[in-house]
């Protein structure tokens, strides 16, 4: 039986797929290997810590700003002085601390 051009293409594609699968497997093994030595923080751990820090900071600041804005709008609408600004600024601060507590109380480490 004579091999058709499509059979040659299939064989070439299978060979290329096998080569790419091998390269991908070796790349995955190299990426999973620990790169940091003892006493050297891993870049991934530093990035995760910075990400968590920015999240905590942004949630706290957002809660205070939103509380203050609501208080300011209510003061303007009701025509009273800084009473609502103080009340809602304090509530925003409490909400910000509560958000920080919730984030800090979450378990850390790898999930199972």
PDB file of N, CA and C in Angstrom:
ATOM      1  N   UNK A   1       0.831  -1.158   0.000  1.00  0.00           N
ATOM      2  CA  UNK A   1       0.000   0.000   0.000  1.00  0.00           C
ATOM      3  C   UNK A   1       0.885   1.234   0.000  1.00  0.00           C
ATOM      4  N   UNK A   2       0.473   2.259  -0.715  1.00  0.00           N
ATOM      5  CA  UNK A   2       1.254   3.479  -0.873  1.00  0.00           C
ATOM      6  C   UNK A   2       0.805   4.482   0.183  1.00  0.00           C
ATOM      7  N   UNK A   3       1.787   5.113   0.828  1.00  0.00           N
ATOM      8  CA  UNK A   3       1.477   6.108   1.865  1.00  0.00           C
ATOM      9  C   UNK A   3       1.014   7.397   1.211  1.00  0.00           C
ATOM     10  N   UNK A   4      -0.083   7.912   1.696  1.00  0.00           N
ATOM     11  CA  UNK A   4      -0.603   9.165   1.149  1.00  0.00           C
ATOM     12  C   UNK A   4       0.063  10.353   1.841  1.00  0.00           C
ATOM     13  N   UNK A   5      -0.010  11.526   1.220  1.00  0.00           N
ATOM     14  CA  UNK A   5       0.597  12.706   1.842  1.00  0.00           C
ATOM     15  C   UNK A   5       0.009  13.027   3.212  1.00  0.00           C
ATOM     16  N   UNK A   6      -1.276  12.698   3.415  1.00  0.00           N
ATOM     17  CA  UNK A   6      -1.867  13.000   4.721  1.00  0.00           C
ATOM     18  C   UNK A   6      -1.282  12.102   5.812  1.00  0.00           C
ATOM     19  N   UNK A   7      -0.890  10.845   5.453  1.00  0.00           N
ATOM     20  CA  UNK A   7      -0.247   9.964   6.432  1.00  0.00           C
ATOM     21  C   UNK A   7       1.104  10.521   6.857  1.00  0.00           C
ATOM     22  N   UNK A   8       1.851  11.088   5.893  1.00  0.00           N
ATOM     23  CA  UNK A   8       3.137  11.699   6.218  1.00  0.00           C
ATOM     24  C   UNK A   8       2.950  12.918   7.118  1.00  0.00           C
ATOM     25  N   UNK A   9       1.901  13.694   6.840  1.00  0.00           N
ATOM     26  CA  UNK A   9       1.611  14.865   7.673  1.00  0.00           C
ATOM     27  C   UNK A   9       1.238  14.453   9.094  1.00  0.00           C
ATOM     28  N   UNK A  10       0.442  13.374   9.207  1.00  0.00           N
ATOM     29  CA  UNK A  10       0.053  12.900  10.535  1.00  0.00           C
ATOM     30  C   UNK A  10       1.268  12.429  11.332  1.00  0.00           C
ATOM     31  N   UNK A  11       2.168  11.711  10.660  1.00  0.00           N
ATOM     32  CA  UNK A  11       3.366  11.223  11.343  1.00  0.00           C
ATOM     33  C   UNK A  11       4.243  12.386  11.791  1.00  0.00           C
ATOM     34  N   UNK A  12       4.359  13.406  10.935  1.00  0.00           N
ATOM     35  CA  UNK A  12       5.168  14.570  11.291  1.00  0.00           C
ATOM     36  C   UNK A  12       4.533  15.330  12.456  1.00  0.00           C
ATOM     37  N   UNK A  13       3.211  15.438  12.426  1.00  0.00           N
ATOM     38  CA  UNK A  13       2.518  16.132  13.524  1.00  0.00           C
ATOM     39  C   UNK A  13       2.670  15.366  14.837  1.00  0.00           C
ATOM     40  N   UNK A  14       2.586  14.030  14.793  1.00  0.00           N
ATOM     41  CA  UNK A  14       2.752  13.223  16.012  1.00  0.00           C
ATOM     42  C   UNK A  14       4.167  13.371  16.565  1.00  0.00           C
ATOM     43  N   UNK A  15       5.159  13.384  15.679  1.00  0.00           N
ATOM     44  CA  UNK A  15       6.543  13.553  16.119  1.00  0.00           C
ATOM     45  C   UNK A  15       6.739  14.931  16.752  1.00  0.00           C
ATOM     46  N   UNK A  16       6.178  15.950  16.141  1.00  0.00           N
ATOM     47  CA  UNK A  16       6.297  17.306  16.685  1.00  0.00           C
ATOM     48  C   UNK A  16       5.583  17.418  18.032  1.00  0.00           C
ATOM     49  N   UNK A  17       4.399  16.786  18.140  1.00  0.00           N
ATOM     50  CA  UNK A  17       3.661  16.793  19.405  1.00  0.00           C
ATOM     51  C   UNK A  17       4.438  16.090  20.505  1.00  0.00           C
ATOM     52  N   UNK A  18       5.084  14.978  20.177  1.00  0.00           N
ATOM     53  CA  UNK A  18       5.887  14.262  21.164  1.00  0.00           C
ATOM     54  C   UNK A  18       7.065  15.121  21.624  1.00  0.00           C
ATOM     55  N   UNK A  19       7.701  15.810  20.685  1.00  0.00           N
ATOM     56  CA  UNK A  19       8.830  16.686  21.014  1.00  0.00           C
ATOM     57  C   UNK A  19       8.382  17.840  21.915  1.00  0.00           C
ATOM     58  N   UNK A  20       7.250  18.447  21.572  1.00  0.00           N
ATOM     59  CA  UNK A  20       6.741  19.557  22.392  1.00  0.00           C
ATOM     60  C   UNK A  20       6.300  19.089  23.782  1.00  0.00           C
ATOM     61  N   UNK A  21       5.709  17.905  23.866  1.00  0.00           N
ATOM     62  CA  UNK A  21       5.300  17.375  25.168  1.00  0.00           C
ATOM     63  C   UNK A  21       6.508  17.135  26.066  1.00  0.00           C
ATOM     64  N   UNK A  22       7.583  16.617  25.479  1.00  0.00           N
ATOM     65  CA  UNK A  22       8.807  16.415  26.251  1.00  0.00           C
ATOM     66  C   UNK A  22       9.398  17.720  26.739  1.00  0.00           C
ATOM     67  N   UNK A  23       9.402  18.733  25.871  1.00  0.00           N
ATOM     68  CA  UNK A  23       9.922  20.044  26.270  1.00  0.00           C
ATOM     69  C   UNK A  23       9.065  20.670  27.361  1.00  0.00           C
ATOM     70  N   UNK A  24       7.748  20.513  27.253  1.00  0.00           N
ATOM     71  CA  UNK A  24       6.848  21.048  28.268  1.00  0.00           C
ATOM     72  C   UNK A  24       7.037  20.350  29.602  1.00  0.00           C
ATOM     73  N   UNK A  25       7.195  19.037  29.590  1.00  0.00           N
ATOM     74  CA  UNK A  25       7.434  18.299  30.830  1.00  0.00           C
ATOM     75  C   UNK A  25       8.728  18.728  31.506  1.00  0.00           C
ATOM     76  N   UNK A  26       9.787  18.901  30.733  1.00  0.00           N
ATOM     77  CA  UNK A  26      11.061  19.325  31.325  1.00  0.00           C
ATOM     78  C   UNK A  26      10.953  20.752  31.872  1.00  0.00           C
ATOM     79  N   UNK A  27      10.206  21.604  31.185  1.00  0.00           N
ATOM     80  CA  UNK A  27      10.007  22.975  31.677  1.00  0.00           C
ATOM     81  C   UNK A  27       9.214  22.978  32.977  1.00  0.00           C
ATOM     82  N   UNK A  28       8.196  22.135  33.078  1.00  0.00           N
ATOM     83  CA  UNK A  28       7.403  22.044  34.314  1.00  0.00           C
ATOM     84  C   UNK A  28       8.259  21.545  35.477  1.00  0.00           C
ATOM     85  N   UNK A  29       9.090  20.542  35.227  1.00  0.00           N
ATOM     86  CA  UNK A  29       9.952  20.028  36.292  1.00  0.00           C
ATOM     87  C   UNK A  29      10.933  21.097  36.769  1.00  0.00           C
ATOM     88  N   UNK A  30      11.465  21.880  35.830  1.00  0.00           N
ATOM     89  CA  UNK A  30      12.407  22.939  36.194  1.00  0.00           C
ATOM     90  C   UNK A  30      11.703  24.045  36.971  1.00  0.00           C
ATOM     91  N   UNK A  31      10.468  24.335  36.645  1.00  0.00           N
ATOM     92  CA  UNK A  31       9.725  25.391  37.347  1.00  0.00           C
ATOM     93  C   UNK A  31       9.327  24.956  38.746  1.00  0.00           C
ATOM     94  N   UNK A  32       9.082  23.669  38.954  1.00  0.00           N
ATOM     95  CA  UNK A  32       8.681  23.166  40.265  1.00  0.00           C
ATOM     96  C   UNK A  32       9.865  23.005  41.212  1.00  0.00           C
ATOM     97  N   UNK A  33      11.070  22.927  40.707  1.00  0.00           N
ATOM     98  CA  UNK A  33      12.247  22.741  41.547  1.00  0.00           C
ATOM     99  C   UNK A  33      12.477  24.001  42.380  1.00  0.00           C
ATOM    100  N   UNK A  34      12.817  23.834  43.667  1.00  0.00           N
ATOM    101  CA  UNK A  34      13.080  25.022  44.498  1.00  0.00           C
ATOM    102  C   UNK A  34      14.313  25.755  44.005  1.00  0.00           C
ATOM    103  N   UNK A  35      14.188  27.073  43.841  1.00  0.00           N
ATOM    104  CA  UNK A  35      15.293  27.870  43.309  1.00  0.00           C
ATOM    105  C   UNK A  35      16.029  28.638  44.395  1.00  0.00           C
ATOM    106  N   UNK A  36      15.354  28.950  45.488  1.00  0.00           N
ATOM    107  CA  UNK A  36      15.963  29.754  46.538  1.00  0.00           C
ATOM    108  C   UNK A  36      16.697  28.846  47.515  1.00  0.00           C
ATOM    109  N   UNK A  37      17.858  29.290  47.937  1.00  0.00           N
ATOM    110  CA  UNK A  37      18.616  28.552  48.921  1.00  0.00           C
ATOM    111  C   UNK A  37      18.149  28.887  50.324  1.00  0.00           C
ATOM    112  N   UNK A  38      18.778  28.289  51.323  1.00  0.00           N
ATOM    113  CA  UNK A  38      18.383  28.585  52.699  1.00  0.00           C
ATOM    114  C   UNK A  38      18.690  30.040  53.051  1.00  0.00           C
ATOM    115  N   UNK A  39      17.731  30.688  53.682  1.00  0.00           N
ATOM    116  CA  UNK A  39      17.909  32.072  54.096  1.00  0.00           C
ATOM    117  C   UNK A  39      17.604  33.094  53.024  1.00  0.00           C
ATOM    118  N   UNK A  40      17.310  32.635  51.811  1.00  0.00           N
ATOM    119  CA  UNK A  40      16.987  33.546  50.717  1.00  0.00           C
ATOM    120  C   UNK A  40      15.490  33.474  50.475  1.00  0.00           C
ATOM    121  N   UNK A  41      14.786  34.597  50.625  1.00  0.00           N
ATOM    122  CA  UNK A  41      13.336  34.541  50.406  1.00  0.00           C
ATOM    123  C   UNK A  41      13.018  34.288  48.937  1.00  0.00           C
ATOM    124  N   UNK A  42      12.011  33.472  48.714  1.00  0.00           N
ATOM    125  CA  UNK A  42      11.638  33.196  47.334  1.00  0.00           C
ATOM    126  C   UNK A  42      10.892  34.394  46.763  1.00  0.00           C
ATOM    127  N   UNK A  43      11.091  34.679  45.491  1.00  0.00           N
ATOM    128  CA  UNK A  43      10.402  35.819  44.887  1.00  0.00           C
ATOM    129  C   UNK A  43       8.888  35.665  44.940  1.00  0.00           C
ATOM    130  N   UNK A  44       8.396  34.452  44.833  1.00  0.00           N
ATOM    131  CA  UNK A  44       6.964  34.223  44.875  1.00  0.00           C
ATOM    132  C   UNK A  44       6.407  34.561  46.249  1.00  0.00           C
ATOM    133  N   UNK A  45       7.109  34.206  47.316  1.00  0.00           N
ATOM    134  CA  UNK A  45       6.662  34.518  48.670  1.00  0.00           C
ATOM    135  C   UNK A  45       6.658  36.017  48.916  1.00  0.00           C
ATOM    136  N   UNK A  46       7.647  36.714  48.410  1.00  0.00           N
ATOM    137  CA  UNK A  46       7.703  38.167  48.564  1.00  0.00           C
ATOM    138  C   UNK A  46       6.556  38.813  47.804  1.00  0.00           C
ATOM    139  N   UNK A  47       6.275  38.331  46.620  1.00  0.00           N
ATOM    140  CA  UNK A  47       5.170  38.869  45.833  1.00  0.00           C
ATOM    141  C   UNK A  47       3.827  38.636  46.502  1.00  0.00           C
ATOM    142  N   UNK A  48       3.658  37.468  47.082  1.00  0.00           N
ATOM    143  CA  UNK A  48       2.407  37.175  47.780  1.00  0.00           C
ATOM    144  C   UNK A  48       2.250  38.061  49.006  1.00  0.00           C
ATOM    145  N   UNK A  49       3.334  38.293  49.725  1.00  0.00           N
ATOM    146  CA  UNK A  49       3.271  39.153  50.903  1.00  0.00           C
ATOM    147  C   UNK A  49       2.942  40.594  50.514  1.00  0.00           C
ATOM    148  N   UNK A  50       3.554  41.077  49.449  1.00  0.00           N
ATOM    149  CA  UNK A  50       3.260  42.437  48.996  1.00  0.00           C
ATOM    150  C   UNK A  50       1.820  42.551  48.499  1.00  0.00           C
ATOM    151  N   UNK A  51       1.347  41.539  47.828  1.00  0.00           N
ATOM    152  CA  UNK A  51      -0.029  41.529  47.343  1.00  0.00           C
ATOM    153  C   UNK A  51      -1.009  41.587  48.508  1.00  0.00           C
ATOM    154  N   UNK A  52      -0.752  40.797  49.532  1.00  0.00           N
ATOM    155  CA  UNK A  52      -1.611  40.808  50.715  1.00  0.00           C
ATOM    156  C   UNK A  52      -1.545  42.160  51.420  1.00  0.00           C
ATOM    157  N   UNK A  53      -0.370  42.748  51.515  1.00  0.00           N
ATOM    158  CA  UNK A  53      -0.228  44.053  52.149  1.00  0.00           C
ATOM    159  C   UNK A  53      -0.982  45.143  51.403  1.00  0.00           C
ATOM    160  N   UNK A  54      -0.887  45.141  50.081  1.00  0.00           N
ATOM    161  CA  UNK A  54      -1.626  46.127  49.295  1.00  0.00           C
ATOM    162  C   UNK A  54      -3.125  45.910  49.400  1.00  0.00           C
ATOM    163  N   UNK A  55      -3.539  44.654  49.487  1.00  0.00           N
ATOM    164  CA  UNK A  55      -4.975  44.372  49.628  1.00  0.00           C
ATOM    165  C   UNK A  55      -5.481  44.886  50.967  1.00  0.00           C
ATOM    166  N   UNK A  56      -4.746  44.630  52.040  1.00  0.00           N
ATOM    167  CA  UNK A  56      -5.148  45.108  53.366  1.00  0.00           C
ATOM    168  C   UNK A  56      -5.208  46.626  53.379  1.00  0.00           C
ATOM    169  N   UNK A  57      -4.182  47.268  52.831  1.00  0.00           N
ATOM    170  CA  UNK A  57      -4.143  48.725  52.825  1.00  0.00           C
ATOM    171  C   UNK A  57      -5.300  49.308  52.012  1.00  0.00           C
ATOM    172  N   UNK A  58      -5.554  48.757  50.844  1.00  0.00           N
ATOM    173  CA  UNK A  58      -6.611  49.315  50.003  1.00  0.00           C
ATOM    174  C   UNK A  58      -7.990  49.100  50.610  1.00  0.00           C
ATOM    175  N   UNK A  59      -8.222  47.955  51.251  1.00  0.00           N
ATOM    176  CA  UNK A  59      -9.526  47.737  51.876  1.00  0.00           C
ATOM    177  C   UNK A  59      -9.736  48.667  53.067  1.00  0.00           C
ATOM    178  N   UNK A  60      -8.698  48.905  53.845  1.00  0.00           N
ATOM    179  CA  UNK A  60      -8.829  49.808  54.990  1.00  0.00           C
ATOM    180  C   UNK A  60      -9.088  51.240  54.522  1.00  0.00           C
ATOM    181  N   UNK A  61      -8.282  51.701  53.589  1.00  0.00           N
ATOM    182  CA  UNK A  61      -8.429  53.073  53.091  1.00  0.00           C
ATOM    183  C   UNK A  61      -9.788  53.249  52.413  1.00  0.00           C
ATOM    184  N   UNK A  62     -10.221  52.263  51.643  1.00  0.00           N
ATOM    185  CA  UNK A  62     -11.512  52.366  50.961  1.00  0.00           C
ATOM    186  C   UNK A  62     -12.658  52.460  51.958  1.00  0.00           C
ATOM    187  N   UNK A  63     -12.611  51.686  53.017  1.00  0.00           N
ATOM    188  CA  UNK A  63     -13.683  51.735  54.015  1.00  0.00           C
ATOM    189  C   UNK A  63     -13.737  53.103  54.687  1.00  0.00           C
ATOM    190  N   UNK A  64     -12.594  53.671  55.038  1.00  0.00           N
ATOM    191  CA  UNK A  64     -12.564  54.986  55.678  1.00  0.00           C
ATOM    192  C   UNK A  64     -13.055  56.066  54.708  1.00  0.00           C
ATOM    193  N   UNK A  65     -12.610  56.018  53.463  1.00  0.00           N
ATOM    194  CA  UNK A  65     -13.011  57.020  52.477  1.00  0.00           C
ATOM    195  C   UNK A  65     -14.512  56.932  52.196  1.00  0.00           C
ATOM    196  N   UNK A  66     -15.043  55.730  52.016  1.00  0.00           N
ATOM    197  CA  UNK A  66     -16.473  55.572  51.746  1.00  0.00           C
ATOM    198  C   UNK A  66     -17.294  56.042  52.943  1.00  0.00           C
ATOM    199  N   UNK A  67     -16.881  55.684  54.144  1.00  0.00           N
ATOM    200  CA  UNK A  67     -17.592  56.152  55.335  1.00  0.00           C
ATOM    201  C   UNK A  67     -17.572  57.671  55.446  1.00  0.00           C
ATOM    202  N   UNK A  68     -16.424  58.268  55.208  1.00  0.00           N
ATOM    203  CA  UNK A  68     -16.321  59.728  55.249  1.00  0.00           C
ATOM    204  C   UNK A  68     -17.148  60.395  54.169  1.00  0.00           C
ATOM    205  N   UNK A  69     -17.167  59.818  52.985  1.00  0.00           N
ATOM    206  CA  UNK A  69     -17.957  60.395  51.891  1.00  0.00           C
ATOM    207  C   UNK A  69     -19.450  60.334  52.194  1.00  0.00           C
ATOM    208  N   UNK A  70     -19.904  59.193  52.714  1.00  0.00           N
ATOM    209  CA  UNK A  70     -21.318  59.082  53.074  1.00  0.00           C
ATOM    210  C   UNK A  70     -21.669  60.109  54.149  1.00  0.00           C
ATOM    211  N   UNK A  71     -20.819  60.265  55.145  1.00  0.00           N
ATOM    212  CA  UNK A  71     -21.052  61.265  56.186  1.00  0.00           C
ATOM    213  C   UNK A  71     -21.078  62.675  55.633  1.00  0.00           C
ATOM    214  N   UNK A  72     -20.181  62.994  54.720  1.00  0.00           N
ATOM    215  CA  UNK A  72     -20.131  64.329  54.125  1.00  0.00           C
ATOM    216  C   UNK A  72     -21.395  64.613  53.319  1.00  0.00           C
ATOM    217  N   UNK A  73     -21.848  63.610  52.531  1.00  0.00           N
ATOM    218  CA  UNK A  73     -23.066  63.782  51.735  1.00  0.00           C
ATOM    219  C   UNK A  73     -24.272  63.973  52.649  1.00  0.00           C
ATOM    220  N   UNK A  74     -24.355  63.189  53.708  1.00  0.00           N
ATOM    221  CA  UNK A  74     -25.478  63.347  54.645  1.00  0.00           C
ATOM    222  C   UNK A  74     -25.435  64.711  55.328  1.00  0.00           C
ATOM    223  N   UNK A  75     -24.252  65.196  55.677  1.00  0.00           N
ATOM    224  CA  UNK A  75     -24.128  66.529  56.267  1.00  0.00           C
ATOM    225  C   UNK A  75     -24.632  67.602  55.306  1.00  0.00           C
ATOM    226  N   UNK A  76     -24.258  67.482  54.051  1.00  0.00           N
ATOM    227  CA  UNK A  76     -24.706  68.465  53.056  1.00  0.00           C
ATOM    228  C   UNK A  76     -26.217  68.374  52.847  1.00  0.00           C
ATOM    229  N   UNK A  77     -26.746  67.162  52.808  1.00  0.00           N
ATOM    230  CA  UNK A  77     -28.160  66.957  52.545  1.00  0.00           C
ATOM    231  C   UNK A  77     -29.026  67.413  53.723  1.00  0.00           C
ATOM    232  N   UNK A  78     -28.574  67.102  54.946  1.00  0.00           N
ATOM    233  CA  UNK A  78     -29.336  67.471  56.135  1.00  0.00           C
ATOM    234  C   UNK A  78     -29.050  68.898  56.595  1.00  0.00           C
ATOM    235  N   UNK A  79     -28.003  69.491  56.091  1.00  0.00           N
ATOM    236  CA  UNK A  79     -27.653  70.862  56.453  1.00  0.00           C
ATOM    237  C   UNK A  79     -27.079  70.990  57.851  1.00  0.00           C
ATOM    238  N   UNK A  80     -26.473  69.942  58.334  1.00  0.00           N
ATOM    239  CA  UNK A  80     -25.849  70.002  59.664  1.00  0.00           C
ATOM    240  C   UNK A  80     -24.343  70.004  59.501  1.00  0.00           C
ATOM    241  N   UNK A  81     -23.685  70.362  60.561  1.00  0.00           N
ATOM    242  CA  UNK A  81     -22.231  70.496  60.538  1.00  0.00           C
ATOM    243  C   UNK A  81     -21.566  69.120  60.443  1.00  0.00           C
ATOM    244  N   UNK A  82     -20.412  68.929  61.004  1.00  0.00           N
ATOM    245  CA  UNK A  82     -19.684  67.680  60.752  1.00  0.00           C
ATOM    246  C   UNK A  82     -20.157  66.473  61.557  1.00  0.00           C
ATOM    247  N   UNK A  83     -21.399  66.479  62.036  1.00  0.00           N
ATOM    248  CA  UNK A  83     -21.862  65.375  62.884  1.00  0.00           C
ATOM    249  C   UNK A  83     -21.851  64.041  62.135  1.00  0.00           C
ATOM    250  N   UNK A  84     -22.464  63.998  60.974  1.00  0.00           N
ATOM    251  CA  UNK A  84     -22.531  62.741  60.209  1.00  0.00           C
ATOM    252  C   UNK A  84     -21.155  62.355  59.656  1.00  0.00           C
ATOM    253  N   UNK A  85     -20.348  63.345  59.323  1.00  0.00           N
ATOM    254  CA  UNK A  85     -18.993  63.055  58.856  1.00  0.00           C
ATOM    255  C   UNK A  85     -18.200  62.339  59.943  1.00  0.00           C
ATOM    256  N   UNK A  86     -18.340  62.809  61.176  1.00  0.00           N
ATOM    257  CA  UNK A  86     -17.626  62.174  62.293  1.00  0.00           C
ATOM    258  C   UNK A  86     -18.176  60.771  62.544  1.00  0.00           C
ATOM    259  N   UNK A  87     -19.511  60.641  62.553  1.00  0.00           N
ATOM    260  CA  UNK A  87     -20.125  59.336  62.830  1.00  0.00           C
ATOM    261  C   UNK A  87     -19.755  58.318  61.742  1.00  0.00           C
ATOM    262  N   UNK A  88     -19.954  58.697  60.483  1.00  0.00           N
ATOM    263  CA  UNK A  88     -19.679  57.743  59.415  1.00  0.00           C
ATOM    264  C   UNK A  88     -18.178  57.570  59.164  1.00  0.00           C
ATOM    265  N   UNK A  89     -17.373  58.563  59.482  1.00  0.00           N
ATOM    266  CA  UNK A  89     -15.928  58.377  59.425  1.00  0.00           C
ATOM    267  C   UNK A  89     -15.481  57.342  60.444  1.00  0.00           C
ATOM    268  N   UNK A  90     -16.074  57.403  61.652  1.00  0.00           N
ATOM    269  CA  UNK A  90     -15.752  56.400  62.679  1.00  0.00           C
ATOM    270  C   UNK A  90     -16.254  55.020  62.261  1.00  0.00           C
ATOM    271  N   UNK A  91     -17.474  54.960  61.699  1.00  0.00           N
ATOM    272  CA  UNK A  91     -17.987  53.666  61.229  1.00  0.00           C
ATOM    273  C   UNK A  91     -17.127  53.106  60.097  1.00  0.00           C
ATOM    274  N   UNK A  92     -16.653  53.965  59.211  1.00  0.00           N
ATOM    275  CA  UNK A  92     -15.754  53.513  58.148  1.00  0.00           C
ATOM    276  C   UNK A  92     -14.441  52.982  58.695  1.00  0.00           C
ATOM    277  N   UNK A  93     -13.937  53.649  59.734  1.00  0.00           N
ATOM    278  CA  UNK A  93     -12.699  53.173  60.368  1.00  0.00           C
ATOM    279  C   UNK A  93     -12.909  51.819  61.020  1.00  0.00           C
ATOM    280  N   UNK A  94     -14.036  51.655  61.693  1.00  0.00           N
ATOM    281  CA  UNK A  94     -14.346  50.356  62.310  1.00  0.00           C
ATOM    282  C   UNK A  94     -14.489  49.282  61.232  1.00  0.00           C
ATOM    283  N   UNK A  95     -15.168  49.616  60.147  1.00  0.00           N
ATOM    284  CA  UNK A  95     -15.316  48.652  59.049  1.00  0.00           C
ATOM    285  C   UNK A  95     -13.958  48.305  58.444  1.00  0.00           C
ATOM    286  N   UNK A  96     -13.075  49.289  58.333  1.00  0.00           N
ATOM    287  CA  UNK A  96     -11.733  49.026  57.813  1.00  0.00           C
ATOM    288  C   UNK A  96     -10.943  48.084  58.707  1.00  0.00           C
ATOM    289  N   UNK A  97     -11.012  48.322  60.023  1.00  0.00           N
ATOM    290  CA  UNK A  97     -10.329  47.409  60.950  1.00  0.00           C
ATOM    291  C   UNK A  97     -10.945  46.024  60.899  1.00  0.00           C
ATOM    292  N   UNK A  98     -12.272  45.950  60.748  1.00  0.00           N
ATOM    293  CA  UNK A  98     -12.927  44.644  60.658  1.00  0.00           C
ATOM    294  C   UNK A  98     -12.463  43.896  59.403  1.00  0.00           C
ATOM    295  N   UNK A  99     -12.321  44.594  58.276  1.00  0.00           N
ATOM    296  CA  UNK A  99     -11.821  43.959  57.054  1.00  0.00           C
ATOM    297  C   UNK A  99     -10.392  43.454  57.237  1.00  0.00           C
ATOM    298  N   UNK A 100      -9.557  44.244  57.881  1.00  0.00           N
ATOM    299  CA  UNK A 100      -8.175  43.828  58.139  1.00  0.00           C
ATOM    300  C   UNK A 100      -8.153  42.593  59.031  1.00  0.00           C
ATOM    301  N   UNK A 101      -9.015  42.569  60.038  1.00  0.00           N
ATOM    302  CA  UNK A 101      -9.092  41.409  60.938  1.00  0.00           C
ATOM    303  C   UNK A 101      -9.530  40.159  60.170  1.00  0.00           C
ATOM    304  N   UNK A 102     -10.529  40.300  59.313  1.00  0.00           N
ATOM    305  CA  UNK A 102     -11.007  39.146  58.545  1.00  0.00           C
ATOM    306  C   UNK A 102      -9.910  38.593  57.643  1.00  0.00           C
ATOM    307  N   UNK A 103      -9.136  39.481  57.025  1.00  0.00           N
ATOM    308  CA  UNK A 103      -8.055  39.025  56.149  1.00  0.00           C
ATOM    309  C   UNK A 103      -6.967  38.343  56.976  1.00  0.00           C
ATOM    310  N   UNK A 104      -6.639  38.925  58.137  1.00  0.00           N
ATOM    311  CA  UNK A 104      -5.572  38.363  58.975  1.00  0.00           C
ATOM    312  C   UNK A 104      -5.988  37.049  59.614  1.00  0.00           C
ATOM    313  N   UNK A 105      -7.281  36.836  59.824  1.00  0.00           N
ATOM    314  CA  UNK A 105      -7.750  35.617  60.488  1.00  0.00           C
ATOM    315  C   UNK A 105      -7.841  34.434  59.536  1.00  0.00           C
ATOM    316  N   UNK A 106      -7.679  34.661  58.230  1.00  0.00           N
ATOM    317  CA  UNK A 106      -7.746  33.567  57.276  1.00  0.00           C
ATOM    318  C   UNK A 106      -6.517  32.681  57.436  1.00  0.00           C
ATOM    319  N   UNK A 107      -6.712  31.365  57.340  1.00  0.00           N
ATOM    320  CA  UNK A 107      -5.551  30.474  57.439  1.00  0.00           C
ATOM    321  C   UNK A 107      -4.615  30.662  56.258  1.00  0.00           C
ATOM    322  N   UNK A 108      -3.318  30.556  56.534  1.00  0.00           N
ATOM    323  CA  UNK A 108      -2.332  30.686  55.476  1.00  0.00           C
ATOM    324  C   UNK A 108      -1.755  29.324  55.135  1.00  0.00           C
ATOM    325  N   UNK A 109      -1.000  29.271  54.101  1.00  0.00           N
ATOM    326  CA  UNK A 109      -0.385  28.020  53.697  1.00  0.00           C
ATOM    327  C   UNK A 109      -1.093  27.422  52.504  1.00  0.00           C
ATOM    328  N   UNK A 110      -0.572  26.307  52.026  1.00  0.00           N
ATOM    329  CA  UNK A 110      -1.187  25.683  50.842  1.00  0.00           C
ATOM    330  C   UNK A 110      -2.549  25.098  51.168  1.00  0.00           C
ATOM    331  N   UNK A 111      -3.450  25.256  50.212  1.00  0.00           N
ATOM    332  CA  UNK A 111      -4.784  24.693  50.382  1.00  0.00           C
ATOM    333  C   UNK A 111      -4.762  23.228  49.974  1.00  0.00           C
ATOM    334  N   UNK A 112      -5.616  22.462  50.610  1.00  0.00           N
ATOM    335  CA  UNK A 112      -5.665  21.026  50.295  1.00  0.00           C
ATOM    336  C   UNK A 112      -6.875  20.700  49.493  1.00  0.00           C
TER     337      UNK A 112
END
